[in-house]
Coordinates of C-alpha atoms in Angstrom, one line a residue:
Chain A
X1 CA 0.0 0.0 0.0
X2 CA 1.0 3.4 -0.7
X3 CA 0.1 5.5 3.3
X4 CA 0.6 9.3 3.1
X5 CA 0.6 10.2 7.0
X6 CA -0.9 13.6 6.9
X7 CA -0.5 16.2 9.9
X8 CA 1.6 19.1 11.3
X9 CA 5.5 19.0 12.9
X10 CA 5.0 15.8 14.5
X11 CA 5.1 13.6 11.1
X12 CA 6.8 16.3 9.3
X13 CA 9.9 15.4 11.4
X14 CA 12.6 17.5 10.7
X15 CA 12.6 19.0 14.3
X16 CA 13.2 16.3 16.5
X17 CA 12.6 12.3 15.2
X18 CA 10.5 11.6 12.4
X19 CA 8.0 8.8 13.2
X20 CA 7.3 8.3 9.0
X21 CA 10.9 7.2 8.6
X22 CA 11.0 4.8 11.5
X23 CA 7.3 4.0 10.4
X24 CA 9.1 3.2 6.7
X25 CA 11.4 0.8 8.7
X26 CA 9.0 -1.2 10.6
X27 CA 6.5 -1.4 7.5
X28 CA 8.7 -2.3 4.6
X29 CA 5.9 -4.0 2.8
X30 CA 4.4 -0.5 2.2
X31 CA 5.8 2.8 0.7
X32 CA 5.5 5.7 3.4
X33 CA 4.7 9.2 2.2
X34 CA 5.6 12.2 4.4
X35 CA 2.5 15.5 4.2
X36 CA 3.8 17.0 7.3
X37 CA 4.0 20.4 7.9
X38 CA 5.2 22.7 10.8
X39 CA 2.0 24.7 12.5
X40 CA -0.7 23.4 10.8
X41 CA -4.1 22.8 12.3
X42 CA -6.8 20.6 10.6
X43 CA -8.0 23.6 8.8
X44 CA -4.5 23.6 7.2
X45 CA -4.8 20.0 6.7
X46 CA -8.4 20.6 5.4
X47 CA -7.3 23.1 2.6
X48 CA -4.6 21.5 1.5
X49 CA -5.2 17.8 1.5
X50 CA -6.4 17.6 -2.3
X51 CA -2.9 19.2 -3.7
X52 CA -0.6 17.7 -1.0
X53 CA -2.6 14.0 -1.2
X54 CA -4.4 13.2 -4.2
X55 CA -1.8 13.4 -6.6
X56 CA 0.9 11.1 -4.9
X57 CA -2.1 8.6 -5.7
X58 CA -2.2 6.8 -2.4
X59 CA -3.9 3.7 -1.0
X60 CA -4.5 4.8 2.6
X61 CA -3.3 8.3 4.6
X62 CA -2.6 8.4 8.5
X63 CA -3.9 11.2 9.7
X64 CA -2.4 13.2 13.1
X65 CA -3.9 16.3 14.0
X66 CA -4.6 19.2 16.8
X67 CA -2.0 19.9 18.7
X68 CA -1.8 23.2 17.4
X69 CA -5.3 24.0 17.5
X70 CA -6.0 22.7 21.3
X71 CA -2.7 25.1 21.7
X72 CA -4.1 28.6 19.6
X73 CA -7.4 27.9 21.6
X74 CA -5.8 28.1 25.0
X75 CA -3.1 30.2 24.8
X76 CA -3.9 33.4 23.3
X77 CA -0.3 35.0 23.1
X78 CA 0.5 32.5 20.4
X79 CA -2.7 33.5 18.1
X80 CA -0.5 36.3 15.9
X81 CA 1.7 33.0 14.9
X82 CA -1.5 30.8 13.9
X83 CA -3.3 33.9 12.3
X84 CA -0.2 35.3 10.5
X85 CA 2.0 32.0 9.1
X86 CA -1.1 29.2 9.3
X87 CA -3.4 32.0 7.6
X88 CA -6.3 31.0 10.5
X89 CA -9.0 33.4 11.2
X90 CA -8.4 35.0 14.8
X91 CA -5.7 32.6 15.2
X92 CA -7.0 30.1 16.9
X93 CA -9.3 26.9 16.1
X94 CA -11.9 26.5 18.5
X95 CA -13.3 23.0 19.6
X96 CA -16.7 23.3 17.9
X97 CA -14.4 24.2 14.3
X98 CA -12.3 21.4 15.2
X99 CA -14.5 18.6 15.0
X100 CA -16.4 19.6 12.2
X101 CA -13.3 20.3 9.6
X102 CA -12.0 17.4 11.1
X103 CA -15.3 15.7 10.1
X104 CA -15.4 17.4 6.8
X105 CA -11.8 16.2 6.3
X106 CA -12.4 12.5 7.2
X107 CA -15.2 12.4 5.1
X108 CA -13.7 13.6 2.0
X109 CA -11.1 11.0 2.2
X110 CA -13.7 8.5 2.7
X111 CA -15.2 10.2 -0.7
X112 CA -11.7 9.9 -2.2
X113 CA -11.8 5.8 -1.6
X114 CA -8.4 6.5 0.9
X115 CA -8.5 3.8 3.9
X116 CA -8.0 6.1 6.9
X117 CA -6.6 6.0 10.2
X118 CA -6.4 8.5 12.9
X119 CA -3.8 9.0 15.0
X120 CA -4.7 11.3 18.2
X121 CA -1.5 13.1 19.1
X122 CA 0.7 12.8 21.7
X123 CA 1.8 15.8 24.4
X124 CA 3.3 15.8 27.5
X125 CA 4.2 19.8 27.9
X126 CA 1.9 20.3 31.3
X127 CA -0.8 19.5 32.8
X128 CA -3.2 22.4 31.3
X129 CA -1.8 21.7 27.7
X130 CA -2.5 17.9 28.1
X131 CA -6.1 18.7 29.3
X132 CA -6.5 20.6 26.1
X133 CA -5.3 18.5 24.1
X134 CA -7.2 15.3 25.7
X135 CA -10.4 17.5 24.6
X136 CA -9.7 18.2 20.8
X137 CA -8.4 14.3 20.8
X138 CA -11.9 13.2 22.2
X139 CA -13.6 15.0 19.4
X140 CA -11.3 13.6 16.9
X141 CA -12.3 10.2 18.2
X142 CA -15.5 11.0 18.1
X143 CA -15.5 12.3 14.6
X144 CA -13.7 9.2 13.6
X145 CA -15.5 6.7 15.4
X146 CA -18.7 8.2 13.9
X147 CA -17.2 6.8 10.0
X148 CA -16.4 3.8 11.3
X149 CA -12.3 4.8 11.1
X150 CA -9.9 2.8 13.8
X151 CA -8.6 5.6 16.5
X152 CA -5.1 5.2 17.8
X153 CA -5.0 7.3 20.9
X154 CA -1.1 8.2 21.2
X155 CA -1.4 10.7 23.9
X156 CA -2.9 8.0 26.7
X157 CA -0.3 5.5 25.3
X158 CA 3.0 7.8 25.4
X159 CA 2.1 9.4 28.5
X160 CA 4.3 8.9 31.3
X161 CA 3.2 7.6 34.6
X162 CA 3.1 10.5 36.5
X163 CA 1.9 12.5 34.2
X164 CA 2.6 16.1 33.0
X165 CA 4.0 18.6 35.2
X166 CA 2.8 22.1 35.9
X167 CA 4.2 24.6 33.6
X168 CA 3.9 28.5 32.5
X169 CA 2.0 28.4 28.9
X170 CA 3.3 28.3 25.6
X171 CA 4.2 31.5 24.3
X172 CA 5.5 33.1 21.4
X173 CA 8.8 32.5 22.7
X174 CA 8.1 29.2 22.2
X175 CA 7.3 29.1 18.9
X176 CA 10.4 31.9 18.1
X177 CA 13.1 29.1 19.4
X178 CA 11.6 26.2 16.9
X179 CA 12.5 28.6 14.3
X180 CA 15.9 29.7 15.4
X181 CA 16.3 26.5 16.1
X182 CA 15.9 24.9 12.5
X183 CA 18.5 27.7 11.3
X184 CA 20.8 26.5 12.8
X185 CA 20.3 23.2 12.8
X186 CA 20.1 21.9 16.2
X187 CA 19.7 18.6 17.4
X188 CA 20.3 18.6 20.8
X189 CA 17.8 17.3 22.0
X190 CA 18.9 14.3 24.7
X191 CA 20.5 17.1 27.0
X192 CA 17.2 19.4 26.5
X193 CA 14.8 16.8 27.3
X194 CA 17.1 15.9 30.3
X195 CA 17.8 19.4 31.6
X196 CA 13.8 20.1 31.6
X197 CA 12.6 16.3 32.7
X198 CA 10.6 15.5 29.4
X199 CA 10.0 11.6 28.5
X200 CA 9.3 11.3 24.7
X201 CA 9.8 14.3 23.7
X202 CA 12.2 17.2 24.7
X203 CA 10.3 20.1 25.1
X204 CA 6.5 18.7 25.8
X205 CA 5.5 18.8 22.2
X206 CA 8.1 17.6 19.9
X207 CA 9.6 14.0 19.8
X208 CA 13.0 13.0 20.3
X209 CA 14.1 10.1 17.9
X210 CA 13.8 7.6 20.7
X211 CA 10.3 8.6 21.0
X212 CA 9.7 8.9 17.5
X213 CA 10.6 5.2 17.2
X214 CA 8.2 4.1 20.1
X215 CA 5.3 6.2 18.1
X216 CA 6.7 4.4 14.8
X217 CA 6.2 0.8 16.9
X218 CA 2.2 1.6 18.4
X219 CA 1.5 3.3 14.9
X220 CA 2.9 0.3 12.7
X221 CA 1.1 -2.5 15.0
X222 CA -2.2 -0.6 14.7
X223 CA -1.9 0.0 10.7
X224 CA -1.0 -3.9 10.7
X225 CA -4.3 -4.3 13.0
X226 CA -6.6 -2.1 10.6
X227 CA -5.1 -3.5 7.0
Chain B
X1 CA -31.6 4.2 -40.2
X2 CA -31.0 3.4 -36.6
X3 CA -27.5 4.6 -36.5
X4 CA -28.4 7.9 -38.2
X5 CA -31.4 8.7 -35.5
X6 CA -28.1 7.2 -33.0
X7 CA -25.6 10.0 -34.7
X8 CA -28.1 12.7 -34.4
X9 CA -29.5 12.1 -30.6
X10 CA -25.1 12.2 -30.2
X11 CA -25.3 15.8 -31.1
X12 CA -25.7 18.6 -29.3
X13 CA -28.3 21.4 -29.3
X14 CA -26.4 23.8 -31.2
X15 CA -25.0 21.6 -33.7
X16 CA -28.1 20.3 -34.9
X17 CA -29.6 23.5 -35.2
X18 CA -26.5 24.2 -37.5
X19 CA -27.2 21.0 -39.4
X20 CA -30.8 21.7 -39.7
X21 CA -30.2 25.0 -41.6
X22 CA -27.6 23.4 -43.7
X23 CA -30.0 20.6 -44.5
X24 CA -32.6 23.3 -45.0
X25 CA -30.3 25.4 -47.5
X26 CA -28.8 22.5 -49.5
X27 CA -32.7 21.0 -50.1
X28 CA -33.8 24.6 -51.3
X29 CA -30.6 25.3 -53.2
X30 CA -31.6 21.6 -54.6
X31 CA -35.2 22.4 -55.4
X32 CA -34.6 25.4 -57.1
X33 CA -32.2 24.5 -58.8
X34 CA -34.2 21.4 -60.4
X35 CA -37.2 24.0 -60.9
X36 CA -34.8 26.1 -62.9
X37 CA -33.9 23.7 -65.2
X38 CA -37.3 22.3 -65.6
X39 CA -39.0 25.5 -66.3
X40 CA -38.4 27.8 -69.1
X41 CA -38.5 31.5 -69.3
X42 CA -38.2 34.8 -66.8
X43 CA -39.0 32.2 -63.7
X44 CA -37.2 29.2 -64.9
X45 CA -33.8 32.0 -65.0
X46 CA -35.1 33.3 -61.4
X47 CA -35.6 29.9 -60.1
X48 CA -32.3 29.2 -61.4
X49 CA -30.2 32.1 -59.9
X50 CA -32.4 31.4 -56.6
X51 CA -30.7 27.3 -56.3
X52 CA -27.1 28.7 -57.0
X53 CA -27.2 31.7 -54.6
X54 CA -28.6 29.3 -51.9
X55 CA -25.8 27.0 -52.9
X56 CA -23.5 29.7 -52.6
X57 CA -25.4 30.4 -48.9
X58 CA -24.9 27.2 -48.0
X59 CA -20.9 26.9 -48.8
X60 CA -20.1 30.1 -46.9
X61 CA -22.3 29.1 -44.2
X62 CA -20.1 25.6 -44.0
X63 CA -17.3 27.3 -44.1
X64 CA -17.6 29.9 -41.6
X65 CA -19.2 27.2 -39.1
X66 CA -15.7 25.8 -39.6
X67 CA -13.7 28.1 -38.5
X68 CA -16.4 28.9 -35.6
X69 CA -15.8 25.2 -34.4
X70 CA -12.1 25.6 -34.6
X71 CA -11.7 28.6 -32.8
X72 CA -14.2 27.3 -30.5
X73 CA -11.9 24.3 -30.0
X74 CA -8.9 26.4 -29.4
X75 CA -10.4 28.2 -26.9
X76 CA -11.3 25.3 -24.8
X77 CA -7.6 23.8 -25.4
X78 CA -6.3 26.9 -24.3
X79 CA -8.8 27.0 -21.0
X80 CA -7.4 23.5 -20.6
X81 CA -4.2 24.4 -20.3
X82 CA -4.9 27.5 -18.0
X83 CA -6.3 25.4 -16.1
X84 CA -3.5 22.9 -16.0
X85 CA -1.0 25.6 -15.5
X86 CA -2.7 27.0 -12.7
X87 CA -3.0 23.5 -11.0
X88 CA 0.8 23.1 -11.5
X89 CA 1.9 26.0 -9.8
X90 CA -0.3 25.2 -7.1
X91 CA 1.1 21.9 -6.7
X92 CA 4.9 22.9 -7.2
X93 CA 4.1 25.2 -4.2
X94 CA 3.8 22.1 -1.9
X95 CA 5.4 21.6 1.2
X96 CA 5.8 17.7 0.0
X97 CA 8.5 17.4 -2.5
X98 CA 6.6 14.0 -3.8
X99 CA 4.3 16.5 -5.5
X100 CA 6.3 20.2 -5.8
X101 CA 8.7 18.2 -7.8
X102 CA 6.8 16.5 -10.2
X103 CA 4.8 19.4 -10.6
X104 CA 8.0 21.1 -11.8
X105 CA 9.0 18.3 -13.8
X106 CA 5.6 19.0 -15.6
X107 CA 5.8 23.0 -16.0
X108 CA 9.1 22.2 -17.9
X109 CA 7.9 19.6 -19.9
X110 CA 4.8 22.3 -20.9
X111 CA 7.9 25.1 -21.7
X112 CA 5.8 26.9 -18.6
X113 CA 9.1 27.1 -16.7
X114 CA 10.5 29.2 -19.4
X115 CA 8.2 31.6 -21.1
X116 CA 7.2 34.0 -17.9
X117 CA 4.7 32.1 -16.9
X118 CA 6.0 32.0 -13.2
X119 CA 6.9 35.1 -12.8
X120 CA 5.8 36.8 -9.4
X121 CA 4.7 33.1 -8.5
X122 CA 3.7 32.2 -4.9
X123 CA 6.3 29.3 -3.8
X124 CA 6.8 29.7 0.0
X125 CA 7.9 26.9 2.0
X126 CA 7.5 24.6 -1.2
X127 CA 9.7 21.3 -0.8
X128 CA 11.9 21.4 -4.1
X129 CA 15.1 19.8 -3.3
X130 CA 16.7 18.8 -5.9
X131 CA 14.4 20.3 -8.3
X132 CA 15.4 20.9 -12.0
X133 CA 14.8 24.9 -12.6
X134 CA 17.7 25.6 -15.0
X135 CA 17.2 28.3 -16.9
X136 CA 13.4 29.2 -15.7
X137 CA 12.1 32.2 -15.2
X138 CA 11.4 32.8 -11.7
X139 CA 11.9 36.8 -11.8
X140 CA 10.3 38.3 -8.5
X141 CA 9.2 34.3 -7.2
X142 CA 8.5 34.7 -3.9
X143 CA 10.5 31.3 -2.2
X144 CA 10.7 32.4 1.1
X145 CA 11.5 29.6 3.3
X146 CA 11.8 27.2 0.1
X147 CA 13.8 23.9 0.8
X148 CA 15.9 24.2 -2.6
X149 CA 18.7 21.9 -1.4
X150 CA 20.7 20.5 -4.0
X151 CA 18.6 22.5 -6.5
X152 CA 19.6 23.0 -9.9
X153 CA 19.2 26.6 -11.0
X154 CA 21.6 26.8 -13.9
X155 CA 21.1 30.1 -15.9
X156 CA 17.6 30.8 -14.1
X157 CA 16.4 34.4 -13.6
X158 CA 15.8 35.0 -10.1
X159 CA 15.6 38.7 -10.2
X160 CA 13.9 40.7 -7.5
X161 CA 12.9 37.2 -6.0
X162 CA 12.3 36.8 -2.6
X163 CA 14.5 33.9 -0.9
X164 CA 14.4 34.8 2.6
X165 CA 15.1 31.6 5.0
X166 CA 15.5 29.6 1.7
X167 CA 17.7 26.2 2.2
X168 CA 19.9 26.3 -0.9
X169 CA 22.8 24.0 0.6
X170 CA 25.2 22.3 -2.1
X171 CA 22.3 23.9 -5.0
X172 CA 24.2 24.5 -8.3
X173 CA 23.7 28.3 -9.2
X174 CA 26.2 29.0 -12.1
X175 CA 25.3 32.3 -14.1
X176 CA 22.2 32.6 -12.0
X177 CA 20.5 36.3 -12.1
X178 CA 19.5 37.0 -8.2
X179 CA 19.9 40.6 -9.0
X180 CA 18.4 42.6 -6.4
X181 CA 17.0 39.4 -4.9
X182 CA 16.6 38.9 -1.2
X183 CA 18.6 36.0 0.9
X184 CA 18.3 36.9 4.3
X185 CA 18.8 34.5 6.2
X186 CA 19.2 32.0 3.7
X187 CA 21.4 28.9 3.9
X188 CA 23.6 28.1 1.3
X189 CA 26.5 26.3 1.9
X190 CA 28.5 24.9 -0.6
X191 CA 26.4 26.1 -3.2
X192 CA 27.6 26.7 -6.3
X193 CA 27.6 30.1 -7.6
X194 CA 30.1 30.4 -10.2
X195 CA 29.8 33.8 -12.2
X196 CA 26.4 33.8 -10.5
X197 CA 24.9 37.9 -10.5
X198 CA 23.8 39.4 -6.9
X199 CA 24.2 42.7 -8.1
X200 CA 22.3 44.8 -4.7
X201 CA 20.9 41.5 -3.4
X202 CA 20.3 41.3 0.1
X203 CA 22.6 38.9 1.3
X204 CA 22.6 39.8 5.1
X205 CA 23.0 37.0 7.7
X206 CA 23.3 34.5 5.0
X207 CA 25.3 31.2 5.5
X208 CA 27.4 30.5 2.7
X209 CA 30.3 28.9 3.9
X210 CA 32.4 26.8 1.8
X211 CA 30.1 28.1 -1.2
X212 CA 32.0 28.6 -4.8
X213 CA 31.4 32.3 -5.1
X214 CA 34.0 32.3 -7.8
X215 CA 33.5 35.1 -10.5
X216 CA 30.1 36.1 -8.8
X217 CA 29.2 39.9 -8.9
X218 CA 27.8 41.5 -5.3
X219 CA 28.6 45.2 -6.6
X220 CA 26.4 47.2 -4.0
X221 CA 25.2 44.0 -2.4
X222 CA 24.5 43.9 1.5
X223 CA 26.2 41.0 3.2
X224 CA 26.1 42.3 6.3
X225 CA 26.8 39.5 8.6
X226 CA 27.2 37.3 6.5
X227 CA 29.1 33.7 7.2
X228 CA 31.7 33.2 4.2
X229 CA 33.8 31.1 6.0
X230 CA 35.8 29.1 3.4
X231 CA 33.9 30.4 0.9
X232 CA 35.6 31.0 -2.6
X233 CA 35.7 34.5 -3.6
X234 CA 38.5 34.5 -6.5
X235 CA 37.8 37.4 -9.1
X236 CA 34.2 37.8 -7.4
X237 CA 33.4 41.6 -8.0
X238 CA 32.8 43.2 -4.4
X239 CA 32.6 46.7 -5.6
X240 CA 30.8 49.0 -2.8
X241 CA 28.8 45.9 -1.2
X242 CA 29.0 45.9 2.5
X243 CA 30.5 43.3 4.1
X244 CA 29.6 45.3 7.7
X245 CA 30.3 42.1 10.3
X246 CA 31.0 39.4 7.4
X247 CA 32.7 36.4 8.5
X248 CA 35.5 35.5 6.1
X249 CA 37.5 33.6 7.6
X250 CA 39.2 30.8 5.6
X251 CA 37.9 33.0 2.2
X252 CA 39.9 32.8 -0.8
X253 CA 40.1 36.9 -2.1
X254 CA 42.7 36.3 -4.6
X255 CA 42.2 38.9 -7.7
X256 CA 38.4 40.3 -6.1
X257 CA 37.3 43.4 -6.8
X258 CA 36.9 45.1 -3.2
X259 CA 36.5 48.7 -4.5
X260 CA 34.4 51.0 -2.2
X261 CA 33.7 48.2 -0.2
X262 CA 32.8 48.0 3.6
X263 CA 34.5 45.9 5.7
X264 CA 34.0 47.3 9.2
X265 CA 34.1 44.2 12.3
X266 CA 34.8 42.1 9.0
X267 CA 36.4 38.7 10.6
X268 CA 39.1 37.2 9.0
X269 CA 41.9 34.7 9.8
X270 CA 45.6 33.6 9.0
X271 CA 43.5 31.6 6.0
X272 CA 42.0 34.5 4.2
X273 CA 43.7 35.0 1.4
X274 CA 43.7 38.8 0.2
X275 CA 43.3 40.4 -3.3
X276 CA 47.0 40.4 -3.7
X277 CA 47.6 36.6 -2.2
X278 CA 48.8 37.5 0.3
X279 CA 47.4 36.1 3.9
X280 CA 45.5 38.4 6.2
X281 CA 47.0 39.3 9.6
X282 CA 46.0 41.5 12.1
X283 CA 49.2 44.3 11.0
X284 CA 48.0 44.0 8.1
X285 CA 46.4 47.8 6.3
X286 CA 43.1 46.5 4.1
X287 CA 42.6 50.4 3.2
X288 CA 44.8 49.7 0.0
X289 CA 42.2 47.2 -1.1
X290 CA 39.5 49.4 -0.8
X291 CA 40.6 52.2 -2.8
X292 CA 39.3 53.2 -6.4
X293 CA 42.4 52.8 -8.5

């Protein structure tokens, strides 16, 4: 089969581990297409689907989606970056437009003939941004569930036994350092996730390559499952 | 019988109408014709004249239904193909090289690449690494962000184009034109530039170590801050670009044109070879290099 895995930084991969390459690894029968991009929401993912999906012709497309819209929702001070670079009205994607683009994007794949899976996506930043996250996820489920589409829930899977810490919300500062960041080509991201006691990731959001590889593993069993 | 009434359900509206005043013309050019000959006298001439103008009505009107239904056709290949350009740019402006490539591929394959047909295009953060785009037109393309690793850009126009952030490591860039064009920011090591034109680019903060700059022209280019470092800069043409804060360390100088040039905070090393071939060192007067004659 030909799988397109369809979302925002998380499968686009180049800051931190890529799951789609370790995904390629463990599913060698099948040729793994990388649509990430940095940022985007499901509205992203909504308007560009048919230019970024259709014509690489696939069979089936993993989709991975919201951690960027429960994050514009709940912290306000990162709304310029969503409105200005993702091209999002108010910058921000509210639960209620969530569920129904993620609907309207599920069900146009289902149109398109595209065996889909969702993947509901992983954070561990703090407890507040897990909270919000654990909301958009449950209407991504929903969505899903309601076409009959197989839900791999990532975020109750990675997270770490304790849990999420408490921690000052994302700001713009946050989103400034990803950028300066990929300029200048920084990978450190063992001694990060050390310094600031992170699990799979190393700064709540973004996956290391270790934990890339244990999303690769859950994602590959559950496409073997659903196939 | 059946396949005629087949044929003419297969027709459309307006071409049936067409064909039912041709039929209607021909049968009266016909029957007055045959009246004509068969009478004799002042009608039998009237009758006559009235089949062969008829005829005559009938041949212009084929004719000019002709070229209505050709230039009808080329309109609606040409729609096509607007069409097909449009979704081509669109596509080559995807952040998934699987599809910007191909897409580009495709432009070139239509001559699109070539005959302005991209100019002022929207390609931000498109994925083209190592893209074919030699010799296109991509004057004032905005590619801000563009992953153009290992690109080839042989010959192509980028004036006035916007490649802020770009990635252009190891790209091949002989005899580009980024006149005026703007790299801020960009990254392009070990690019190849040879003879490449960035006549007043903006080329501030730009990382271009170890990039053949060999030839290139920067006259009144910014390069403030810019990394060099290792960067080949034999015969390059320097004049009055400033080079404010420009790391240079390692650069090969030998035979540039440094005319009018800024070099203030400039860093250089025991590696940077000067104009003259010499090395740099820090006794060393650069003034001499600067000067008009």
């Amino acid at each position: 089969m030909r799988i397109v895995c369809l979302g925002d930084s998380l499968t686009w991969g180049l800051y931190g581990g890529s799951y789609v390459d370790a995904l390629a690894r463990l599913l060698p029968e099948h040729t793994l297409l990388n649509a990430g991009v940095g940022g985007n929401t499901v509205v992203n993912l909504l308007r560009r689907w048919e230019r970024d999906v259709l014509p690489l012709q696939p069979d089936g497309v993993f989709v991975m989606v919201g951690g960027n819209d429960a994050i514009s929702y709940h912290n306000p001070k990162v709304r310029p970056y969503y409105a200005k670079v993702q091209k999002i009205d108010g910058g921000y994607i509210d639960p209620e437009t969530f569920e129904s683009a993620y609907r309207e994007l599920l069900t146009e794949l289902q149109i398109a003939h595209l065996v889909t899976w969702v993947g509901l996506e992983p954070v561990e930043y703090s407890t507040d941004v897990v909270a919000a996250l654990r909301a958009y996820n449950q209407r991504a489920a929903a969505a899903a569930r309601a076409l009959n589409i197989p839900v791999l829930d990532l975020l109750e899977l990675l997270m770490p036994p304790q849990g999420a810490a408490e921690r000052e919300p994302i700001t713009m500062d946050f989103i400034l350092t990803i950028g300066q960041r990929e300029k200048i080509g920084w990978n450190d991201y063992e001694s990060v996730r050390q310094r600031d006691g992170f699990t799979y990731t190393f700064d709540g959001v973004h996956v290391t390559p270790a934990g890339a590889q244990r999303m690769a593993g859950l994602i590959a069993a559950f496409i073997r499952h659903h196939s | 019988m059946k396949r005629l009434r087949r044929w003419w359900k297969g027709q459309s509206g307006s071409a049936r109408l067409r064909l039912g005043l041709l039929f209607i013309l021909v049968t009266l050019a016909a029957g007055f014709s045959a009246a004509g000959l068969l009478n004799s006298g002042d009608w039998g001439g009237f009758f006559l004249n009235l089949g062969t103008e008829l005829a005559g009505a009938a041949l212009t009107f084929v004719l000019l239904d002709q070229l209505l239904a050709n230039r009808e056709r080329r309109e609606a290949i040409e729609e096509q193909a607007a069409q097909m350009k449009t979704m081509l740019i669109d596509r080559m402006a995807s952040a998934v090289r699987e599809v910007a490539v191909p897409a580009a591929d495709e432009l070139r394959r239509q001559n699109w690449l070539l005959d302005g047909s991209m100019v002022q295009v929207d390609l931000r953060r498109a994925n083209l690494e190592r893209v074919n785009l030699a010799n296109a037109d991509l004057r004032e393309v905005n590619l801000y962000r563009a992953r153009l690793n290992q690109a080839d850009l042989w010959r192509a126009n980028l004036a006035d184009a916007d490649l802020g952030g770009a990635w252009l490591n190891s790209a091949r860039l002989w005899d580009v034109n980024l006149e005026g064009a703007n790299l801020w920011q960009a990254r392009a090591q070990n690019a190849d530039f040879r003879r490449a034109n960035l006549g007043n680019a903006e080329v501030n903060e730009t990382k271009l170590d170890g990039a053949d700059l060999r030839e290139v022209s920067f006259k009144g280019a910014n390069l403030r801050d810019a990394r060099l470092i290792g960067a080949n800069l034999h015969e390059a043409d320097l004049t009055e670009a400033d080079l404010t804060g420009a790391n240079l360390s390692g650069c090969n100088l030998r035979e540039a044109i440094l005319r009018r040039a800024v070099l203030d905070q400039a860093i250089f090393d025991a590696d940077t070879v000067l104009p003259d071939g010499k090395r740099w060192s820090p006794a060393l007067d650069l003034s001499g290099y600067l000067d008009d004659e």
